[in-house]
Amino acid sequence: MSVADERPSYRGGEIIIDYLIRERVSHLFGVCGHGILGLLDAAYDRRDEINTITTHDERVAGLMADAYYRVARRPAATYTSCGPGSANLVMAVASAFQDSSAFLAITGNVPTSQFNRGPFQETGRYFQGDFASVMRPYVKRSYQAFRPEMLPLTMRQAFALMLSGRPGPVHVDVPLNVFAEQTSEPPPPTQDWVRDGATRGAGDPRAIAAAAALLRGAHRPLIVAGNGALLARCQPELAELSALLGIPVATSPLGKGSVNERAALSLGPTGRNGSFPANAAAREADVLLALGTRFDDRATSSWIPGMTYSIPPTRLIHVDIDPQELGRNYQPTVAVLGDAAAVLRQLAAELAASAPAIRKHTAPWAAQVTRWKEEWERFLTPLRESDAAPIQPARLVAELERALPGNAIVLADVGLHHNWLLQQLRVGGAVQLLQAWGFASMGFGVAGALGAKFAAPHRPVVAVCGDGGFLMHANAVATAVQYDLPVVWIIWNNRGYGAIYNQQAGFFGADRELATRFRNMSDGSAYTADLAAMARAMGASGQSVDKPADLASEIAAALASGRPTVLDVPVDDSTPAPSTGSWDLPPLLAPPPSFTGSPS
Ligand SMILES: Cc1ncc(C[n+]2csc(CCOP(=O)(O)OP(=O)(O)O)c2C)c(N)n1
Ligand SMILES: [Mg+2]
């Protein structure tokens, strides 16, 4: 007998499941199929250590995994079968990728012995078992393990890459036979060095000194914090530097929540549906300290000079952990490659001695920014207090804010309702807002709510969803019932794909509506499914809330009920969302902001 024969041997599926458990992955989300049965069988043996959750749609599983990471800050894994099952997952993988959220997507494939024969569900007309090509644009990397002895290396590389630097989803494709075949290759070691922060370094000292010099000389400095700030968990450092130097803080739309929006110098998000003070301060700033933001079109009013930003003449200090993002859209005066929290600590140390002088000469700017904030609040207050029925969008947001417990997780789905939440929901303290920004996948809120609840079972979870996105992913309610997940969905029911209807009307004319409103085609009347009844049919609670004054108490009651609950809320669809920036889609020209404040 050879030495190799005496070593313990493991099935491919066992190696994967054992490794996930050792990396502290607590959940597998997915849908079965013959191609993934070998993995499920290995998960069966370890079912006390890792929870295998079955959903009714692979997109739902993927969006759950995305939201799970944003809350737990540990990745989950998904399991899907070859062909349509994994093809269905792609949208969720892409969504996580664009927002730097992480999960491990494990896809089954056809047996290697059937490669190139065009077997059942093979993506193989141009290359054998080629699902990796489908995933490639949407993952940090796609791995394929053709033999079980490839799995230990694959798994540890996949895990390290997924979590290093800027996080993102990673794909591991495994042919059916590889789950079942054995290898005596030793199991892989866990990647603790990544968790310990080895890939989240501080900035180069020369760049930090140059950034500090710019800030020292600034009269109208502004910090803009992006998703990179959320990922770096630098809320304390951010608040500290802002207070130390008297610098106001805006966020990118996806960075919302990186600073308490109730703090005095906090301005809210930039962009078309951002706040007025954020856009006004961003375009007037002389030095901008940008933390982990990529200046995408929707965050910057499509880069139109002077609309959200004026870079140049504004001088930009661009901090990012991903070198690809530095200088992508605006030329930085100083670029700093590094983790936002570490860089903020470096800047605070460098600038501590000059802080009183900086605060003094930025005081007039801080006063101006405060006047912009007050003007914006004066504009919003009557909207928030409207008693009109059906409920006005701003009133819905205000009632939600009133009902939210301090540690709630709020998810926005994608559409008009997202724009209103982004602009008007004040996220502060421990309240967390999750949103799909870069890919803007409808269903993120509907399904993500389940992932958030798995990640934080003791925190209240509320998703605000459009009627369109909800109907598209309503099967998530059944999964919540099955697993006893008491999440609350508020359906912002405007009987149509509101966000797109508005664009259609704005760009092409209100009399040219086609395929953006829900109608009974027989008489043209508005259509909605009875979404509350649908929820009840799946075993959840469901009810319609028509009166604005009832909304906060109904949300609170739903949260207290401990049951998955759908609140269907008819919302006025004729009030346009105020815009304080713009978004153009060439050759269609950007509409001007509807709120510009009074001349200063
Ligand atoms: C999966 C997916 N399909 C299509 C779109 C394009 N899209 C963006 S918003 C929107 C309308 C959403 O309608 P609804 O969920 O009712 O929200 P509303 O805008 O009415 O608030 C559509 C179709 C998308 N972002 N995601
Ligand atoms: Mg709608």
XYZ file of C-alpha atoms and ligand atoms in Angstrom:
627
model
C 0.000 0.000 0.000
C 1.370 3.451 -0.909
C 1.567 6.347 1.560
C -1.110 8.244 -0.363
C -3.553 5.374 0.070
C -3.320 5.630 3.874
C -4.318 9.277 3.994
C -7.984 9.983 4.744
C -9.975 10.744 1.667
C -12.849 13.161 1.237
C -15.568 13.609 -1.328
C -15.524 16.901 -3.235
C -18.787 17.989 -1.622
C -17.371 17.254 1.833
C -14.314 19.417 1.190
C -16.503 22.371 0.211
C -18.945 22.072 3.111
C -16.222 21.457 5.690
C -14.288 24.463 4.456
C -17.351 26.742 4.503
C -18.035 25.724 8.100
C -14.441 26.381 9.111
C -14.647 29.816 7.435
C -17.726 30.460 9.601
C -20.228 30.462 6.752
C -23.520 29.817 8.480
C -25.958 29.743 5.564
C -26.358 28.228 2.136
C -29.161 29.775 0.061
C -30.326 28.226 -3.182
C -32.560 26.000 -5.243
C -31.896 22.326 -5.908
C -31.334 20.543 -9.202
C -29.637 17.288 -10.158
C -26.315 19.094 -10.694
C -26.006 20.207 -7.078
C -27.300 17.108 -5.256
C -23.766 16.023 -4.373
C -23.240 19.257 -2.440
C -26.598 18.924 -0.687
C -25.664 15.412 0.397
C -22.486 16.696 2.029
C -24.483 19.504 3.672
C -26.880 16.882 5.039
C -24.115 15.328 7.112
C -23.213 18.708 8.637
C -26.746 20.128 8.908
C -26.244 21.064 12.559
C -23.336 23.315 11.605
C -24.520 25.003 8.405
C -28.108 25.934 7.519
C -29.270 24.997 4.058
C -32.150 27.235 3.020
C -34.287 26.514 -0.010
C -35.984 29.389 -1.839
C -38.489 29.469 -4.703
C -36.247 31.375 -7.085
C -32.465 31.494 -7.468
C -32.540 35.284 -7.778
C -34.138 35.424 -4.362
C -31.392 33.192 -2.958
C -28.669 35.392 -4.442
C -30.245 38.653 -3.294
C -30.578 37.131 0.179
C -26.880 36.300 0.184
C -26.040 39.851 -0.925
C -28.095 41.451 1.873
C -26.778 38.897 4.366
C -23.217 40.076 3.773
C -24.138 43.751 4.083
C -25.570 43.062 7.542
C -23.435 40.227 8.942
C -20.227 41.285 7.202
C -19.570 37.573 6.768
C -20.351 35.898 3.476
C -23.003 33.291 2.812
C -22.849 30.846 -0.076
C -25.396 30.008 -2.746
C -26.012 26.652 -4.363
C -27.652 26.314 -7.753
C -27.872 23.584 -10.336
C -26.514 23.563 -13.881
C -28.337 25.368 -16.686
C -31.441 27.426 -15.860
C -30.962 27.363 -12.086
C -27.565 28.992 -12.242
C -28.590 31.225 -15.143
C -31.320 32.549 -12.869
C -28.722 33.493 -10.254
C -26.739 35.768 -12.544
C -28.728 38.933 -11.841
C -28.122 38.635 -8.107
C -24.405 37.967 -8.551
C -24.140 41.036 -10.762
C -26.037 43.092 -8.248
C -23.652 42.145 -5.437
C -20.642 42.761 -7.667
C -21.668 46.291 -8.558
C -22.163 47.211 -4.902
C -19.050 45.427 -3.573
C -21.043 42.892 -1.594
C -19.727 39.355 -1.280
C -20.976 35.818 -1.513
C -19.652 32.536 -2.805
C -21.732 31.282 -5.725
C -21.373 27.508 -6.047
C -22.864 26.238 -9.271
C -23.220 22.610 -10.272
C -22.298 21.564 -13.773
C -22.810 18.499 -15.942
C -20.501 15.502 -15.335
C -17.089 15.943 -16.955
C -17.578 12.648 -18.806
C -20.450 14.299 -20.679
C -18.574 17.486 -21.618
C -18.801 18.349 -25.319
C -21.635 15.910 -26.000
C -24.346 18.533 -25.561
C -25.919 16.802 -22.584
C -28.915 18.005 -20.590
C -28.341 21.617 -19.418
C -24.693 21.950 -20.524
C -23.604 25.479 -21.477
C -21.300 23.890 -23.981
C -21.880 24.762 -27.599
C -18.666 26.799 -27.866
C -16.628 25.441 -24.985
C -17.127 22.559 -22.591
C -19.236 23.138 -19.478
C -18.821 26.856 -20.002
C -20.914 28.458 -17.287
C -17.837 30.401 -16.164
C -18.159 32.536 -19.297
C -21.661 33.539 -18.251
C -20.467 34.668 -14.839
C -17.147 36.235 -15.758
C -18.180 39.897 -16.123
C -20.006 39.796 -12.795
C -17.578 38.177 -10.365
C -14.109 38.902 -9.034
C -13.138 35.543 -10.471
C -14.725 32.369 -11.692
C -13.061 29.078 -10.710
C -13.742 25.637 -12.108
C -12.681 22.468 -10.312
C -12.541 19.612 -12.802
C -11.204 17.134 -10.271
C -11.772 16.868 -6.496
C -8.078 17.383 -5.753
C -8.416 20.894 -7.230
C -10.956 21.895 -4.583
C -8.716 22.691 -1.581
C -6.695 25.242 -3.560
C -9.808 26.562 -5.314
C -11.700 27.074 -2.079
C -8.967 28.907 -0.255
C -8.163 31.127 -3.210
C -11.845 31.844 -3.756
C -12.369 32.789 -0.136
C -9.322 35.029 0.095
C -10.160 36.834 -3.127
C -13.818 37.316 -2.220
C -12.973 39.195 0.988
C -9.721 40.905 0.153
C -9.550 44.657 -0.534
C -12.812 45.606 -2.185
C -15.139 42.650 -1.523
C -17.143 40.985 -4.273
C -18.797 37.732 -5.264
C -16.668 34.813 -6.403
C -17.879 31.858 -8.419
C -16.907 28.202 -8.028
C -18.266 25.865 -10.693
C -18.206 22.163 -9.889
C -19.174 19.334 -12.272
C -21.622 16.847 -10.794
C -19.125 13.991 -10.515
C -16.574 16.130 -8.628
C -18.919 16.532 -5.659
C -19.084 12.742 -5.330
C -15.529 11.679 -6.202
C -12.877 11.330 -3.520
C -9.443 12.803 -3.001
C -6.802 12.427 -0.313
C -5.624 16.012 -0.843
C -5.562 17.660 2.634
C -8.358 20.142 3.440
C -7.429 23.796 2.901
C -6.441 26.152 5.742
C -8.754 29.072 6.576
C -7.877 32.556 5.351
C -7.605 34.391 8.664
C -5.062 36.861 7.334
C -7.736 38.407 5.128
C -10.120 38.779 8.071
C -7.287 40.316 10.068
C -7.107 43.188 7.567
C -3.949 42.367 5.626
C -5.547 43.702 2.448
C -6.966 46.892 3.953
C -3.842 48.973 4.246
C -3.299 52.614 5.273
C -2.378 55.378 2.826
C 1.101 56.234 1.659
C 2.507 58.846 4.114
C 3.469 61.248 1.312
C -0.061 61.177 -0.083
C -1.461 61.709 3.406
C 0.809 64.726 3.912
C -0.288 66.198 0.570
C -3.967 65.604 1.412
C -3.505 67.223 4.820
C -1.881 70.256 3.231
C -4.861 70.719 0.903
C -7.301 70.435 3.779
C -5.292 72.886 5.873
C -5.606 75.539 3.169
C -9.257 74.873 2.319
C -11.979 77.454 2.953
C -14.896 75.360 1.742
C -13.903 71.737 2.423
C -16.374 68.883 2.063
C -16.133 65.171 2.795
C -18.121 62.846 0.572
C -18.371 59.313 1.906
C -19.254 56.410 -0.349
C -19.936 52.725 0.023
C -16.221 52.255 0.691
C -16.750 54.156 3.938
C -19.535 51.761 4.922
C -17.352 48.790 4.054
C -14.475 50.222 6.093
C -16.888 50.709 9.004
C -15.411 54.142 9.561
C -18.476 55.914 10.995
C -16.629 56.837 14.244
C -13.508 58.085 12.446
C -15.641 60.034 9.982
C -17.687 61.732 12.679
C -14.498 62.496 14.577
C -12.659 64.145 11.669
C -15.756 66.123 10.679
C -16.122 67.453 14.236
C -12.383 68.044 14.682
C -12.082 70.215 11.579
C -15.660 71.475 11.248
C -16.003 69.878 7.805
C -19.503 69.006 6.542
C -20.127 65.479 5.272
C -22.219 64.492 2.274
C -22.510 60.917 1.094
C -22.808 59.248 -2.240
C -26.263 57.689 -2.625
C -24.894 54.214 -1.793
C -22.801 55.663 1.033
C -25.964 56.872 2.812
C -25.683 55.849 6.439
C -21.921 56.220 6.670
C -22.621 59.296 8.763
C -25.574 59.913 11.068
C -27.942 62.003 8.956
C -29.212 63.789 12.041
C -25.759 65.168 12.895
C -25.296 68.924 12.537
C -22.756 68.806 9.709
C -24.355 65.892 7.861
C -25.876 66.888 4.519
C -27.333 63.708 2.987
C -26.661 62.151 -0.403
C -25.645 63.772 -3.682
C -27.191 63.288 -7.124
C -30.587 63.788 -8.746
C -32.526 62.405 -5.813
C -30.070 63.507 -3.219
C -30.594 66.442 -0.887
C -30.260 70.108 -1.757
C -27.518 70.878 0.810
C -25.419 67.929 -0.368
C -25.497 68.976 -4.014
C -25.080 72.666 -3.189
C -22.064 72.023 -0.959
C -20.522 69.571 -3.438
C -20.630 72.051 -6.290
C -19.343 74.955 -4.150
C -16.567 73.126 -2.272
C -12.955 74.135 -2.896
C -11.458 70.877 -1.542
C -13.268 67.575 -1.622
C -12.172 64.597 0.456
C -13.825 61.619 -1.277
C -13.811 58.323 0.624
C -14.561 55.097 -1.199
C -16.812 56.523 -3.870
C -16.571 55.949 -7.585
C -18.433 59.065 -8.788
C -20.950 57.163 -10.887
C -23.391 58.976 -13.167
C -26.348 58.906 -10.802
C -24.252 60.189 -7.891
C -22.776 63.097 -9.858
C -25.649 64.359 -12.045
C -23.951 62.584 -14.944
C -20.738 64.559 -14.411
C -22.378 67.754 -15.758
C -19.931 70.463 -14.593
C -21.374 72.586 -11.805
C -24.496 70.474 -11.289
C -23.346 68.238 -8.422
C -19.577 68.675 -8.646
C -17.253 71.317 -10.090
C -14.012 69.306 -10.358
C -11.956 71.284 -11.387
C -11.798 73.956 -9.968
C -12.645 71.938 -6.840
C -9.516 70.047 -5.864
C -10.105 66.380 -5.230
C -8.484 64.112 -2.645
C -9.606 60.687 -3.785
C -9.273 57.818 -1.301
C -10.111 54.295 -2.417
C -9.000 50.765 -1.695
C -9.383 49.819 -5.354
C -6.804 51.447 -7.655
C -9.221 51.054 -10.588
C -11.513 53.627 -9.039
C -8.870 56.270 -8.310
C -9.210 58.974 -10.919
C -11.660 56.985 -13.054
C -14.169 59.800 -13.490
C -12.478 62.890 -12.049
C -8.822 63.824 -12.020
C -7.589 63.779 -8.414
C -5.186 66.392 -7.081
C -4.132 63.812 -4.497
C -4.904 60.108 -4.812
C -4.670 57.873 -1.760
C -4.807 54.122 -2.102
C -6.048 52.714 1.191
C -8.787 51.795 3.594
C -11.086 54.718 4.475
C -10.919 54.130 8.253
C -7.137 53.916 8.273
C -6.781 57.017 6.092
C -9.166 59.011 8.296
C -7.099 58.082 11.339
C -3.944 59.180 9.533
C -5.493 62.502 8.542
C -6.798 63.148 12.055
C -3.319 62.597 13.480
C -1.707 64.791 10.823
C -4.223 67.638 11.248
C -4.860 67.587 15.002
C -2.475 70.456 15.712
C -3.984 72.712 13.014
C -7.598 71.857 13.918
C -8.460 75.103 15.786
C -7.134 77.214 12.898
C -8.966 75.121 10.308
C -12.240 75.305 12.255
C -11.881 79.065 12.450
C -11.420 79.751 8.777
C -14.057 77.215 7.687
C -16.694 78.610 10.083
C -18.380 80.897 7.482
C -18.677 77.872 5.164
C -20.197 75.746 7.928
C -22.715 78.547 8.538
C -23.591 78.684 4.829
C -24.075 74.909 4.728
C -26.354 75.133 7.745
C -28.495 77.744 5.949
C -28.833 75.355 2.972
C -29.906 72.616 5.346
C -32.515 74.827 6.960
C -33.899 75.897 3.611
C -34.221 72.271 2.532
C -35.985 71.356 5.768
C -38.447 74.239 5.298
C -39.251 72.867 1.853
C -39.721 69.291 3.065
C -41.741 69.895 6.221
C -45.160 70.522 4.601
C -44.670 67.547 2.275
C -43.937 65.307 5.245
C -47.073 66.501 7.017
C -49.537 66.188 4.127
C -52.847 64.543 5.052
C -53.869 63.935 1.461
C -55.215 60.574 0.399
C -53.968 58.481 -1.264
C -50.928 58.972 0.885
C -48.266 61.366 -0.420
C -44.795 59.853 -0.927
C -43.079 62.207 1.520
C -45.681 61.435 4.191
C -45.088 57.714 3.746
C -41.357 58.219 4.271
C -42.013 60.373 7.349
C -44.378 57.791 8.868
C -41.863 55.022 8.216
C -39.162 57.070 9.907
C -41.454 57.598 12.885
C -42.172 53.870 13.206
C -38.614 52.576 12.869
C -36.980 51.198 15.988
C -33.451 52.489 16.565
C -31.703 49.331 15.396
C -33.873 48.630 12.356
C -32.671 47.446 8.989
C -34.525 49.121 6.114
C -34.271 47.806 2.597
C -35.237 49.756 -0.475
C -36.288 47.927 -3.589
C -35.724 49.665 -6.933
C -37.959 52.340 -8.432
C -39.546 55.637 -7.601
C -39.978 54.637 -3.957
C -36.210 54.153 -3.720
C -35.638 57.724 -4.933
C -37.921 59.120 -2.244
C -36.328 57.015 0.499
C -32.854 57.969 -0.594
C -33.695 61.635 -0.465
C -35.945 61.885 2.547
C -35.461 59.016 4.993
C -33.046 60.256 7.623
C -30.821 57.333 8.500
C -29.072 57.776 11.771
C -27.512 55.907 14.632
C -27.833 52.160 14.315
C -30.524 52.219 11.614
C -29.119 50.652 8.476
C -30.386 51.225 4.933
C -29.630 48.577 2.317
C -30.059 49.380 -1.359
C -29.068 47.950 -4.717
C -27.406 50.913 -6.365
C -25.047 49.969 -9.175
C -27.113 47.248 -10.858
C -30.398 48.389 -9.259
C -31.969 44.952 -9.359
C -35.685 44.978 -8.702
C -36.263 42.386 -5.995
C -33.305 43.393 -3.853
C -35.578 44.704 -1.114
C -38.253 42.027 -1.474
C -35.768 39.154 -1.182
C -32.914 40.874 0.616
C -35.150 41.337 3.655
C -34.891 37.592 4.278
C -31.111 37.604 4.061
C -30.971 40.566 6.441
C -33.179 38.738 8.930
C -31.048 35.589 8.766
C -28.014 37.784 9.409
C -29.574 39.669 12.326
C -32.511 37.702 13.738
C -33.034 40.147 16.583
C -33.142 43.326 14.530
C -36.410 44.591 13.010
C -36.370 44.348 9.205
C -38.603 46.473 6.972
C -38.480 46.453 3.186
C -40.085 49.171 1.092
C -40.933 47.742 -2.307
C -42.725 48.872 -5.435
C -45.782 46.953 -6.584
C -43.826 45.954 -9.700
C -40.780 44.598 -7.885
C -42.923 42.875 -5.292
C -45.042 41.016 -7.830
C -41.856 39.976 -9.623
C -40.385 38.357 -6.494
C -43.414 37.686 -4.290
C -42.357 34.065 -3.801
C -39.968 35.413 -1.128
C -43.010 35.729 1.157
C -43.516 31.962 1.067
C -39.902 31.409 2.073
C -40.290 33.864 4.964
C -43.329 31.909 6.140
C -41.528 28.568 5.825
C -38.553 29.753 7.860
C -40.572 31.894 10.247
C -38.867 35.164 9.310
C -40.933 38.060 10.647
C -40.017 40.705 8.098
C -42.353 43.509 7.057
C -42.808 44.531 3.434
C -44.379 47.923 2.762
C -45.678 47.919 -0.777
C -45.558 51.379 -2.334
C -48.440 50.694 -4.654
C -48.678 53.148 -7.553
C -50.040 50.603 -10.014
C -47.162 50.647 -12.387
C -43.468 50.762 -13.082
C -43.530 54.295 -11.698
C -39.879 55.223 -12.111
C -39.872 54.270 -15.758
C -43.288 55.756 -16.435
C -41.979 59.082 -15.150
C -38.961 58.952 -17.427
C -41.092 57.947 -20.386
C -43.441 60.846 -19.739
C -40.574 63.295 -19.202
C -38.537 62.340 -22.236
C -41.228 61.308 -24.715
C -44.492 62.921 -23.526
C -47.170 62.047 -20.979
C -49.554 61.040 -23.782
C -47.177 58.321 -25.008
C -47.429 55.841 -22.140
C -46.775 52.294 -23.272
C -46.016 49.304 -21.059
C -45.111 51.314 -17.965
C -48.469 51.371 -16.140
C -50.414 48.307 -15.001
C -53.824 48.218 -16.661
C -56.789 46.000 -17.343
C -56.478 46.199 -21.096
C -60.208 45.637 -21.600
C -61.122 49.079 -20.246
C -57.799 50.763 -19.522
C -58.445 50.914 -15.763
C -55.546 50.658 -13.325
C -54.584 47.121 -12.313
C -53.141 45.820 -9.112
C -53.150 42.305 -7.778
C -54.549 42.036 -4.256
C -51.084 41.904 -2.744
C -52.294 41.601 0.846
C -54.458 38.623 -0.119
C -51.498 37.091 -1.946
C -49.483 37.359 1.252
C -52.261 35.731 3.247
C -52.538 32.956 0.688
C -48.868 32.159 1.294
C -49.401 32.043 5.062
C -48.200 35.545 5.954
C -50.218 38.431 7.342
C -51.397 40.928 4.784
C -53.472 44.051 4.821
C -54.070 47.278 3.010
C -53.371 50.602 4.732
C -55.219 53.533 3.210
C -55.078 56.277 5.814
C -51.832 58.224 6.266
C -52.454 58.563 10.009
C -52.625 54.770 10.423
C -49.363 53.965 8.761
C -46.870 54.358 11.611
C -49.032 52.353 14.022
C -49.623 49.632 11.412
C -45.892 49.331 10.775
C -45.215 49.158 14.510
C -47.968 46.549 14.955
C -46.618 44.479 12.070
C -43.130 44.560 13.613
C -44.539 43.609 17.003
C -46.621 40.751 15.569
C -43.589 38.556 14.999
C -45.050 37.401 11.684
C -44.038 38.056 8.101
C -46.393 40.848 7.048
C -47.236 42.639 3.825
C -48.703 46.137 4.133
C -50.132 47.220 0.802
C -50.194 51.023 0.702
C -51.806 52.857 -2.216
C -49.557 55.855 -2.890
C -50.269 58.992 -4.870
C -48.513 58.676 -8.223
C -48.939 62.236 -9.444
C -46.440 64.015 -7.187
C -43.022 64.179 -8.836
C -40.014 63.394 -6.662
C -38.145 66.648 -6.027
C -34.836 66.690 -7.860
C -31.818 68.605 -6.614
C -29.427 67.360 -9.272
C -30.014 65.584 -12.553
C -29.298 62.472 -14.584
C -28.953 62.536 -18.325
C -29.188 59.681 -20.762
C -27.572 60.971 -23.923
C -28.936 62.009 -26.370
C -31.875 62.672 -24.043
C -31.025 65.816 -22.159
C -30.928 66.036 -18.401
C -33.929 67.791 -16.917
C -32.907 70.705 -14.666
C -33.270 70.275 -10.885
C -36.760 71.120 -9.614
C -35.428 72.522 -6.329
C -32.517 74.927 -6.494
C -33.039 76.935 -3.302
C -32.982 80.710 -3.140
C -29.945 82.681 -4.356
C -27.343 82.997 -1.597
C -35.000 43.244 -12.609
C -35.189 44.612 -13.161
N -35.945 44.774 -14.267
C -36.139 46.020 -14.776
C -35.572 47.118 -14.183
C -35.818 48.526 -14.745
N -36.661 49.261 -13.786
C -36.121 50.130 -12.901
S -37.264 50.819 -11.897
C -38.504 49.972 -12.630
C -39.927 50.149 -12.163
C -40.146 49.585 -10.808
O -41.542 49.520 -10.564
P -42.052 49.309 -9.104
O -41.380 48.164 -8.487
O -43.526 49.274 -9.092
O -41.527 50.616 -8.367
P -41.984 52.152 -8.623
O -41.021 52.764 -9.568
O -43.363 52.136 -9.183
O -41.923 52.788 -7.261
C -38.017 49.158 -13.660
C -38.881 48.303 -14.510
C -34.756 46.885 -13.053
N -34.105 47.881 -12.442
N -34.598 45.635 -12.553
Mg -44.914 50.782 -8.855
